[in-house]
């Protein structure tokens, strides 16, 4: 029986294992040094905040793995011998593989800041980081976060839940400015400012972390010379592929493990998926490294097909993502670039009191709908996927906006105001269609 | 590797209570003190109206003020910080103390009413706790209070004021707002004021029957018991009695299946039902304690459907005894064969329905249907035998014995002690999930013939587990959502909290065409050209 070994039990590796099991009887082993059972990385924050226990963020009950004949090894892979197809582990005897899937994830970026290794300074990516954060933040009252992105905002919410005041150093002019257009970014900032105990410092960078006598952080100095006392520094300036243990091997790597469209590497029978993979040729408008839950899952699904004999390339469909900034929900479908592409224009509607912002992007001439950022209002993925596939116009999207609404029943509706505002701004005559059952709309051609 | 940190001892920085919280706690403590004092010592406090006011004021305003103190100044959103660090909500000492007090309360209520001073004084006057409720009872129904009036009042106050707390906690969420207003109205007006006022107007002079119009059979397992039917057709109770009889039949025969078909069982379980109302309001802080394991789901299916079948069987048995010559007061209006044909006809219909569901259904759960059909047939045969043998005992057991057994084990121990007393230990919906025959009945409709489902929003799920954790019915919502499947489950009471706590906007309760409602082979979108994911 062929032996498929997967290094890493995050969403990518576990999805691959599950899909291989669905289609084959191969022997499957997952090796992880992080935790025995798969957990949702994006949910770590909720354990710290007391919303859930650690076992609650494990999507499968412990008996699942045995039932599905997926062997779990809790150990660290020290070295991979690609010639003899053998893995050397720290505690367990070497393991032979027939096919190897590398799904080793990421690690927090450390940009060589002065003092970055003192006690109380850390990133947040793994379960170990969470445990460390638990210890590092006991009984403290002030924290500094570096890097204005998604992990930073998560850490801010976590710390505030424990009544720890947070100063957030953001290098850009606006929050998450490399991903969000300024209007959206300002809108998020506005929401963040509603939370007591959070101070946002824009265009401010970490210069030095200053320790006390016990090598624990006491304060930090910013590039503008500001001294901020704190007992914890959260490094949230992004993540990079966790591939140090492979750096010296014959495996071809760059920032991540270099992969072909079918996720294979330069080594025979070795694949890389999820955060640690880097595409030799980026797909469409996507970056070479994708570090998102959903892309990890899709790569897992894809590589599983190849492993069971249906060779398949990774062909992600339209971009989508979501996040939550404290109480403000965010979803995106299609592409809303921070800096609009040529020939793209925006229609932005917002209601500050209800904290809703919709940012539509479409082509100036053809009016083709390109993407949407939505804050504080849930929208239906299927319909936007369909509209993007069929190159629907912005008018069409707006016309059926009521049907695309995914808010709970009885929630306030804004579609009328949105469409009116669009008609006024662009001198259009879009008529809002009454709400239909969305399944019916799925069957209509645009 | 694999070290586990105890997160529950974290956050050790003392969080000082604010003034509002202190005030709320003080009021609540005074209220609890009066209750315990009168309960444990039997002391009769005078003037009773003043102490009743203090008792109910503390019991109602206390939690509301505490909640305002806790949530004020915070933007609207999910307020689950520290749920698993709190002794009350994490099965800590406070949780256990709460459970013990509640359980003792129920034990006294059911079997030791004397402890509350229910009619223990001279000439049956009330003493102790019950005596405090005399003025209110006199005002509402022109009679002294009893332990059930005390219970009903506490129950109603809990739903109304903890309902206010719930609405404040989920403010800006209009689904929860409207739902909670209805739950509060249903309990306060339909289940509390209306029945007691009607009672005061002598609506039950000819015998007692439930005057709560939303107390539906089979939850109201007494509905078709002989003496309840007699009470409804007693000349003194007209025209209200017959109206309640007719409404009760319409409620379980037409309204329940039809509305459940349209919107799911939530219309009852989390909008109108008193048990559900208490769970949603007073029990809200304990919703995460429900067991999500597959094992618990298995126990749930067997238990809730067994109890449902048992209640149906018991109803038939008591109806049979009733129709047997000696007790059949309806004979005044109808000949006996009408009663018999009704009984056998309904039973035959039920058997056919069970058989239909068995042949149409999928999966293991359809075996319950077969069990139901077999039980129905056994009942028909055994009753035919006893009919021919001219005996009034269905299946050779006195139907009263069955009813008493049910009242003790299911009515008191299950729905009262385990159902509410154990809120802080097992969660707030134990009764609704494992015991309620009405929930079982509507669950079957919801699972097999309904427009209701929880839709999963494409591929947006991140498997975080908030939905499953905060599902009071112990449904592993995430297991469906992460596969892109809709959630169609008999147990779902449609409280809507899964959609609220979802950080990515993935879940939506909706009613729509049955086509595509159960999507067994869902397409997780976002991936082009995947052979199994994309057609």
PDB file of C-alpha atoms in Angstrom, chain B residues 310-530:
ATOM      1  CA  UNK B 310     -44.561   7.282  24.682  1.00  0.00           C
ATOM      2  CA  UNK B 311     -46.684  10.414  25.081  1.00  0.00           C
ATOM      3  CA  UNK B 312     -48.656   9.574  21.979  1.00  0.00           C
ATOM      4  CA  UNK B 313     -49.186   6.049  23.248  1.00  0.00           C
ATOM      5  CA  UNK B 314     -50.152   7.347  26.646  1.00  0.00           C
ATOM      6  CA  UNK B 315     -52.616   9.769  25.097  1.00  0.00           C
ATOM      7  CA  UNK B 316     -54.231   6.981  23.182  1.00  0.00           C
ATOM      8  CA  UNK B 317     -54.381   4.896  26.332  1.00  0.00           C
ATOM      9  CA  UNK B 318     -56.054   7.607  28.392  1.00  0.00           C
ATOM     10  CA  UNK B 319     -58.404   8.361  25.526  1.00  0.00           C
ATOM     11  CA  UNK B 320     -59.265   4.712  25.290  1.00  0.00           C
ATOM     12  CA  UNK B 321     -60.070   4.541  28.984  1.00  0.00           C
ATOM     13  CA  UNK B 322     -62.128   7.637  28.545  1.00  0.00           C
ATOM     14  CA  UNK B 323     -64.093   6.337  25.638  1.00  0.00           C
ATOM     15  CA  UNK B 324     -64.757   3.050  27.361  1.00  0.00           C
ATOM     16  CA  UNK B 325     -68.331   3.150  28.480  1.00  0.00           C
ATOM     17  CA  UNK B 326     -68.083   4.152  32.107  1.00  0.00           C
ATOM     18  CA  UNK B 327     -66.257   7.471  31.751  1.00  0.00           C
ATOM     19  CA  UNK B 328     -67.521   8.650  28.411  1.00  0.00           C
ATOM     20  CA  UNK B 329     -69.198  11.952  29.185  1.00  0.00           C
ATOM     21  CA  UNK B 330     -68.994  13.022  25.569  1.00  0.00           C
ATOM     22  CA  UNK B 331     -71.781  10.445  25.126  1.00  0.00           C
ATOM     23  CA  UNK B 332     -74.058  13.247  26.105  1.00  0.00           C
ATOM     24  CA  UNK B 333     -73.316  14.605  22.670  1.00  0.00           C
ATOM     25  CA  UNK B 334     -72.167  11.700  20.580  1.00  0.00           C
ATOM     26  CA  UNK B 335     -72.716   7.987  20.435  1.00  0.00           C
ATOM     27  CA  UNK B 336     -69.751   5.875  21.489  1.00  0.00           C
ATOM     28  CA  UNK B 337     -68.885   4.679  18.007  1.00  0.00           C
ATOM     29  CA  UNK B 338     -67.937   8.258  17.076  1.00  0.00           C
ATOM     30  CA  UNK B 339     -65.298   8.288  19.788  1.00  0.00           C
ATOM     31  CA  UNK B 340     -64.028   4.864  18.838  1.00  0.00           C
ATOM     32  CA  UNK B 341     -63.832   5.600  15.167  1.00  0.00           C
ATOM     33  CA  UNK B 342     -62.063   8.868  15.869  1.00  0.00           C
ATOM     34  CA  UNK B 343     -59.547   7.073  18.032  1.00  0.00           C
ATOM     35  CA  UNK B 344     -58.946   4.168  15.703  1.00  0.00           C
ATOM     36  CA  UNK B 345     -59.020   6.453  12.700  1.00  0.00           C
ATOM     37  CA  UNK B 346     -56.391   8.811  14.096  1.00  0.00           C
ATOM     38  CA  UNK B 347     -54.238   5.930  15.181  1.00  0.00           C
ATOM     39  CA  UNK B 348     -54.523   4.323  11.768  1.00  0.00           C
ATOM     40  CA  UNK B 349     -53.540   7.611  10.151  1.00  0.00           C
ATOM     41  CA  UNK B 350     -50.527   7.885  12.435  1.00  0.00           C
ATOM     42  CA  UNK B 351     -49.417   4.368  11.490  1.00  0.00           C
ATOM     43  CA  UNK B 352     -49.746   5.215   7.807  1.00  0.00           C
ATOM     44  CA  UNK B 353     -47.761   8.424   8.316  1.00  0.00           C
ATOM     45  CA  UNK B 354     -44.987   6.565  10.115  1.00  0.00           C
ATOM     46  CA  UNK B 355     -44.878   3.963   7.347  1.00  0.00           C
ATOM     47  CA  UNK B 356     -44.782   6.675   4.714  1.00  0.00           C
ATOM     48  CA  UNK B 357     -41.876   8.426   6.436  1.00  0.00           C
ATOM     49  CA  UNK B 358     -40.103   5.094   6.856  1.00  0.00           C
ATOM     50  CA  UNK B 359     -40.236   4.284   3.155  1.00  0.00           C
ATOM     51  CA  UNK B 360     -39.531   7.819   2.030  1.00  0.00           C
ATOM     52  CA  UNK B 361     -36.847   8.714   4.588  1.00  0.00           C
ATOM     53  CA  UNK B 362     -33.152   8.167   4.290  1.00  0.00           C
ATOM     54  CA  UNK B 363     -30.472   7.112   6.745  1.00  0.00           C
ATOM     55  CA  UNK B 364     -30.715   5.470  10.098  1.00  0.00           C
ATOM     56  CA  UNK B 365     -33.228   7.880  11.585  1.00  0.00           C
ATOM     57  CA  UNK B 366     -36.007   6.363   9.542  1.00  0.00           C
ATOM     58  CA  UNK B 367     -35.874   3.333  11.825  1.00  0.00           C
ATOM     59  CA  UNK B 368     -37.690   5.431  14.402  1.00  0.00           C
ATOM     60  CA  UNK B 369     -40.557   5.655  11.990  1.00  0.00           C
ATOM     61  CA  UNK B 370     -40.732   1.893  11.725  1.00  0.00           C
ATOM     62  CA  UNK B 371     -40.704   1.622  15.521  1.00  0.00           C
ATOM     63  CA  UNK B 372     -43.547   4.171  15.660  1.00  0.00           C
ATOM     64  CA  UNK B 373     -45.583   2.264  13.080  1.00  0.00           C
ATOM     65  CA  UNK B 374     -45.105  -1.034  14.903  1.00  0.00           C
ATOM     66  CA  UNK B 375     -46.075   0.501  18.229  1.00  0.00           C
ATOM     67  CA  UNK B 376     -49.182   1.998  16.627  1.00  0.00           C
ATOM     68  CA  UNK B 377     -50.196  -1.327  15.179  1.00  0.00           C
ATOM     69  CA  UNK B 378     -49.646  -3.106  18.486  1.00  0.00           C
ATOM     70  CA  UNK B 379     -51.841  -0.477  20.125  1.00  0.00           C
ATOM     71  CA  UNK B 380     -54.633  -0.922  17.619  1.00  0.00           C
ATOM     72  CA  UNK B 381     -54.578  -4.657  18.021  1.00  0.00           C
ATOM     73  CA  UNK B 382     -54.410  -4.585  21.805  1.00  0.00           C
ATOM     74  CA  UNK B 383     -57.230  -2.070  22.013  1.00  0.00           C
ATOM     75  CA  UNK B 384     -59.334  -4.086  19.638  1.00  0.00           C
ATOM     76  CA  UNK B 385     -58.837  -7.031  21.963  1.00  0.00           C
ATOM     77  CA  UNK B 386     -59.772  -5.110  25.069  1.00  0.00           C
ATOM     78  CA  UNK B 387     -62.699  -3.529  23.231  1.00  0.00           C
ATOM     79  CA  UNK B 388     -63.984  -6.918  22.254  1.00  0.00           C
ATOM     80  CA  UNK B 389     -63.262  -8.185  25.769  1.00  0.00           C
ATOM     81  CA  UNK B 390     -65.172  -5.187  27.132  1.00  0.00           C
ATOM     82  CA  UNK B 391     -62.308  -4.013  29.354  1.00  0.00           C
ATOM     83  CA  UNK B 392     -61.521  -0.371  30.016  1.00  0.00           C
ATOM     84  CA  UNK B 393     -57.813  -1.018  30.384  1.00  0.00           C
ATOM     85  CA  UNK B 394     -55.698  -0.327  27.346  1.00  0.00           C
ATOM     86  CA  UNK B 395     -52.862  -2.863  26.929  1.00  0.00           C
ATOM     87  CA  UNK B 396     -53.793  -4.350  30.257  1.00  0.00           C
ATOM     88  CA  UNK B 397     -52.304  -1.419  32.198  1.00  0.00           C
ATOM     89  CA  UNK B 398     -54.360   1.201  33.911  1.00  0.00           C
ATOM     90  CA  UNK B 399     -53.811   4.339  31.875  1.00  0.00           C
ATOM     91  CA  UNK B 400     -53.692   6.396  35.040  1.00  0.00           C
ATOM     92  CA  UNK B 401     -50.625   4.506  36.178  1.00  0.00           C
ATOM     93  CA  UNK B 402     -48.878   5.347  32.914  1.00  0.00           C
ATOM     94  CA  UNK B 403     -49.821   8.981  33.280  1.00  0.00           C
ATOM     95  CA  UNK B 404     -48.559   9.184  36.848  1.00  0.00           C
ATOM     96  CA  UNK B 405     -45.292   7.590  35.825  1.00  0.00           C
ATOM     97  CA  UNK B 406     -44.915  10.106  33.018  1.00  0.00           C
ATOM     98  CA  UNK B 407     -45.759  13.005  35.323  1.00  0.00           C
ATOM     99  CA  UNK B 408     -43.070  11.926  37.760  1.00  0.00           C
ATOM    100  CA  UNK B 409     -40.243  10.901  35.476  1.00  0.00           C
ATOM    101  CA  UNK B 410     -40.772  13.156  32.494  1.00  0.00           C
ATOM    102  CA  UNK B 411     -42.843  16.056  33.801  1.00  0.00           C
ATOM    103  CA  UNK B 412     -41.045  16.686  37.080  1.00  0.00           C
ATOM    104  CA  UNK B 413     -37.611  15.092  36.949  1.00  0.00           C
ATOM    105  CA  UNK B 414     -36.817  15.622  33.288  1.00  0.00           C
ATOM    106  CA  UNK B 415     -38.437  18.898  32.330  1.00  0.00           C
ATOM    107  CA  UNK B 416     -38.068  20.573  35.726  1.00  0.00           C
ATOM    108  CA  UNK B 417     -34.977  19.365  37.524  1.00  0.00           C
ATOM    109  CA  UNK B 418     -32.759  18.319  34.634  1.00  0.00           C
ATOM    110  CA  UNK B 419     -34.341  20.765  32.194  1.00  0.00           C
ATOM    111  CA  UNK B 420     -33.990  23.924  34.238  1.00  0.00           C
ATOM    112  CA  UNK B 421     -32.225  22.996  37.463  1.00  0.00           C
ATOM    113  CA  UNK B 422     -29.212  21.791  35.515  1.00  0.00           C
ATOM    114  CA  UNK B 423     -28.951  24.859  33.244  1.00  0.00           C
ATOM    115  CA  UNK B 424     -25.522  25.763  34.647  1.00  0.00           C
ATOM    116  CA  UNK B 425     -24.242  22.206  34.211  1.00  0.00           C
ATOM    117  CA  UNK B 426     -25.731  20.735  31.050  1.00  0.00           C
ATOM    118  CA  UNK B 427     -26.872  23.840  29.189  1.00  0.00           C
ATOM    119  CA  UNK B 428     -30.216  25.508  28.732  1.00  0.00           C
ATOM    120  CA  UNK B 429     -31.986  23.218  26.302  1.00  0.00           C
ATOM    121  CA  UNK B 430     -31.639  19.742  27.801  1.00  0.00           C
ATOM    122  CA  UNK B 431     -35.387  19.272  28.011  1.00  0.00           C
ATOM    123  CA  UNK B 432     -36.034  20.792  24.581  1.00  0.00           C
ATOM    124  CA  UNK B 433     -33.369  18.652  22.995  1.00  0.00           C
ATOM    125  CA  UNK B 434     -33.692  15.299  24.739  1.00  0.00           C
ATOM    126  CA  UNK B 435     -37.161  15.283  26.194  1.00  0.00           C
ATOM    127  CA  UNK B 436     -39.833  17.477  24.687  1.00  0.00           C
ATOM    128  CA  UNK B 437     -42.414  15.416  22.760  1.00  0.00           C
ATOM    129  CA  UNK B 438     -43.581  18.557  20.942  1.00  0.00           C
ATOM    130  CA  UNK B 439     -40.015  19.194  19.766  1.00  0.00           C
ATOM    131  CA  UNK B 440     -39.814  15.578  18.616  1.00  0.00           C
ATOM    132  CA  UNK B 441     -43.050  15.919  16.657  1.00  0.00           C
ATOM    133  CA  UNK B 442     -42.054  19.187  14.991  1.00  0.00           C
ATOM    134  CA  UNK B 443     -38.502  17.956  14.479  1.00  0.00           C
ATOM    135  CA  UNK B 444     -39.710  15.174  12.216  1.00  0.00           C
ATOM    136  CA  UNK B 445     -41.643  17.698  10.147  1.00  0.00           C
ATOM    137  CA  UNK B 446     -38.707  20.079  10.058  1.00  0.00           C
ATOM    138  CA  UNK B 447     -36.328  17.371   8.933  1.00  0.00           C
ATOM    139  CA  UNK B 448     -38.479  15.844   6.217  1.00  0.00           C
ATOM    140  CA  UNK B 449     -41.053  18.362   5.076  1.00  0.00           C
ATOM    141  CA  UNK B 450     -40.240  22.001   5.671  1.00  0.00           C
ATOM    142  CA  UNK B 451     -39.028  25.121   3.917  1.00  0.00           C
ATOM    143  CA  UNK B 452     -36.675  26.012   6.741  1.00  0.00           C
ATOM    144  CA  UNK B 453     -32.910  25.573   6.670  1.00  0.00           C
ATOM    145  CA  UNK B 454     -29.741  27.348   7.730  1.00  0.00           C
ATOM    146  CA  UNK B 455     -27.930  28.295   4.558  1.00  0.00           C
ATOM    147  CA  UNK B 456     -24.143  28.213   4.401  1.00  0.00           C
ATOM    148  CA  UNK B 457     -22.617  31.129   2.535  1.00  0.00           C
ATOM    149  CA  UNK B 458     -20.547  29.485  -0.173  1.00  0.00           C
ATOM    150  CA  UNK B 459     -16.987  28.799   0.862  1.00  0.00           C
ATOM    151  CA  UNK B 460     -16.575  31.435   3.573  1.00  0.00           C
ATOM    152  CA  UNK B 461     -16.441  29.112   6.611  1.00  0.00           C
ATOM    153  CA  UNK B 462     -13.159  29.057   8.554  1.00  0.00           C
ATOM    154  CA  UNK B 463     -14.134  26.167  10.865  1.00  0.00           C
ATOM    155  CA  UNK B 464     -13.683  28.365  13.941  1.00  0.00           C
ATOM    156  CA  UNK B 465     -16.381  26.599  15.926  1.00  0.00           C
ATOM    157  CA  UNK B 466     -18.285  29.549  17.373  1.00  0.00           C
ATOM    158  CA  UNK B 467     -21.513  28.290  15.789  1.00  0.00           C
ATOM    159  CA  UNK B 468     -21.208  24.804  17.244  1.00  0.00           C
ATOM    160  CA  UNK B 469     -20.054  26.065  20.624  1.00  0.00           C
ATOM    161  CA  UNK B 470     -22.970  28.448  21.030  1.00  0.00           C
ATOM    162  CA  UNK B 471     -25.601  26.073  19.639  1.00  0.00           C
ATOM    163  CA  UNK B 472     -27.815  25.368  22.623  1.00  0.00           C
ATOM    164  CA  UNK B 473     -29.196  22.281  20.882  1.00  0.00           C
ATOM    165  CA  UNK B 474     -25.744  20.727  20.573  1.00  0.00           C
ATOM    166  CA  UNK B 475     -25.795  20.699  16.788  1.00  0.00           C
ATOM    167  CA  UNK B 476     -22.317  20.578  15.309  1.00  0.00           C
ATOM    168  CA  UNK B 477     -23.151  23.414  12.925  1.00  0.00           C
ATOM    169  CA  UNK B 478     -19.548  23.741  11.837  1.00  0.00           C
ATOM    170  CA  UNK B 479     -19.506  20.170  10.522  1.00  0.00           C
ATOM    171  CA  UNK B 480     -22.006  21.267   7.874  1.00  0.00           C
ATOM    172  CA  UNK B 481     -20.816  24.818   7.291  1.00  0.00           C
ATOM    173  CA  UNK B 482     -17.217  23.868   6.580  1.00  0.00           C
ATOM    174  CA  UNK B 483     -18.398  21.497   3.864  1.00  0.00           C
ATOM    175  CA  UNK B 484     -20.623  24.171   2.361  1.00  0.00           C
ATOM    176  CA  UNK B 485     -23.707  22.193   3.350  1.00  0.00           C
ATOM    177  CA  UNK B 486     -26.960  23.665   4.557  1.00  0.00           C
ATOM    178  CA  UNK B 487     -27.962  22.750   8.074  1.00  0.00           C
ATOM    179  CA  UNK B 488     -31.190  20.781   8.075  1.00  0.00           C
ATOM    180  CA  UNK B 489     -31.609  19.169  11.451  1.00  0.00           C
ATOM    181  CA  UNK B 490     -34.612  18.030  13.430  1.00  0.00           C
ATOM    182  CA  UNK B 491     -33.215  19.576  16.605  1.00  0.00           C
ATOM    183  CA  UNK B 492     -32.647  23.145  15.376  1.00  0.00           C
ATOM    184  CA  UNK B 493     -34.898  25.564  17.256  1.00  0.00           C
ATOM    185  CA  UNK B 494     -33.940  28.499  15.053  1.00  0.00           C
ATOM    186  CA  UNK B 495     -32.660  30.737  17.834  1.00  0.00           C
ATOM    187  CA  UNK B 496     -30.313  32.353  15.305  1.00  0.00           C
ATOM    188  CA  UNK B 497     -27.335  32.627  17.637  1.00  0.00           C
ATOM    189  CA  UNK B 498     -25.075  30.653  15.280  1.00  0.00           C
ATOM    190  CA  UNK B 499     -25.522  33.340  12.649  1.00  0.00           C
ATOM    191  CA  UNK B 500     -24.835  36.038  15.228  1.00  0.00           C
ATOM    192  CA  UNK B 501     -21.597  34.583  16.564  1.00  0.00           C
ATOM    193  CA  UNK B 502     -20.247  33.640  13.143  1.00  0.00           C
ATOM    194  CA  UNK B 503     -17.328  36.012  12.517  1.00  0.00           C
ATOM    195  CA  UNK B 504     -17.442  35.600   8.744  1.00  0.00           C
ATOM    196  CA  UNK B 505     -21.127  35.997   7.953  1.00  0.00           C
ATOM    197  CA  UNK B 506     -21.528  32.399   6.867  1.00  0.00           C
ATOM    198  CA  UNK B 507     -24.905  31.343   8.259  1.00  0.00           C
ATOM    199  CA  UNK B 508     -28.412  32.520   7.527  1.00  0.00           C
ATOM    200  CA  UNK B 509     -31.744  31.131   8.695  1.00  0.00           C
ATOM    201  CA  UNK B 510     -34.087  31.107   5.757  1.00  0.00           C
ATOM    202  CA  UNK B 511     -37.311  29.667   4.410  1.00  0.00           C
ATOM    203  CA  UNK B 512     -37.363  28.727   0.779  1.00  0.00           C
ATOM    204  CA  UNK B 513     -38.273  26.080  -1.749  1.00  0.00           C
ATOM    205  CA  UNK B 514     -37.620  22.518  -0.660  1.00  0.00           C
ATOM    206  CA  UNK B 515     -35.619  21.865  -3.799  1.00  0.00           C
ATOM    207  CA  UNK B 516     -31.928  21.911  -2.936  1.00  0.00           C
ATOM    208  CA  UNK B 517     -32.619  22.349   0.753  1.00  0.00           C
ATOM    209  CA  UNK B 518     -30.587  19.316   1.744  1.00  0.00           C
ATOM    210  CA  UNK B 519     -27.415  19.493  -0.318  1.00  0.00           C
ATOM    211  CA  UNK B 520     -25.588  16.258   0.326  1.00  0.00           C
ATOM    212  CA  UNK B 521     -22.938  16.861  -2.281  1.00  0.00           C
ATOM    213  CA  UNK B 522     -22.306  20.534  -1.873  1.00  0.00           C
ATOM    214  CA  UNK B 523     -20.037  22.512  -4.081  1.00  0.00           C
ATOM    215  CA  UNK B 524     -17.547  24.499  -2.104  1.00  0.00           C
ATOM    216  CA  UNK B 525     -17.076  27.353  -4.448  1.00  0.00           C
ATOM    217  CA  UNK B 526     -13.895  29.152  -5.188  1.00  0.00           C
ATOM    218  CA  UNK B 527     -12.188  26.472  -7.210  1.00  0.00           C
ATOM    219  CA  UNK B 528     -12.405  26.271 -10.948  1.00  0.00           C
ATOM    220  CA  UNK B 529     -12.384  22.916 -12.696  1.00  0.00           C
ATOM    221  CA  UNK B 530     -12.399  20.647  -9.660  1.00  0.00           C
TER     222      UNK B 530
END
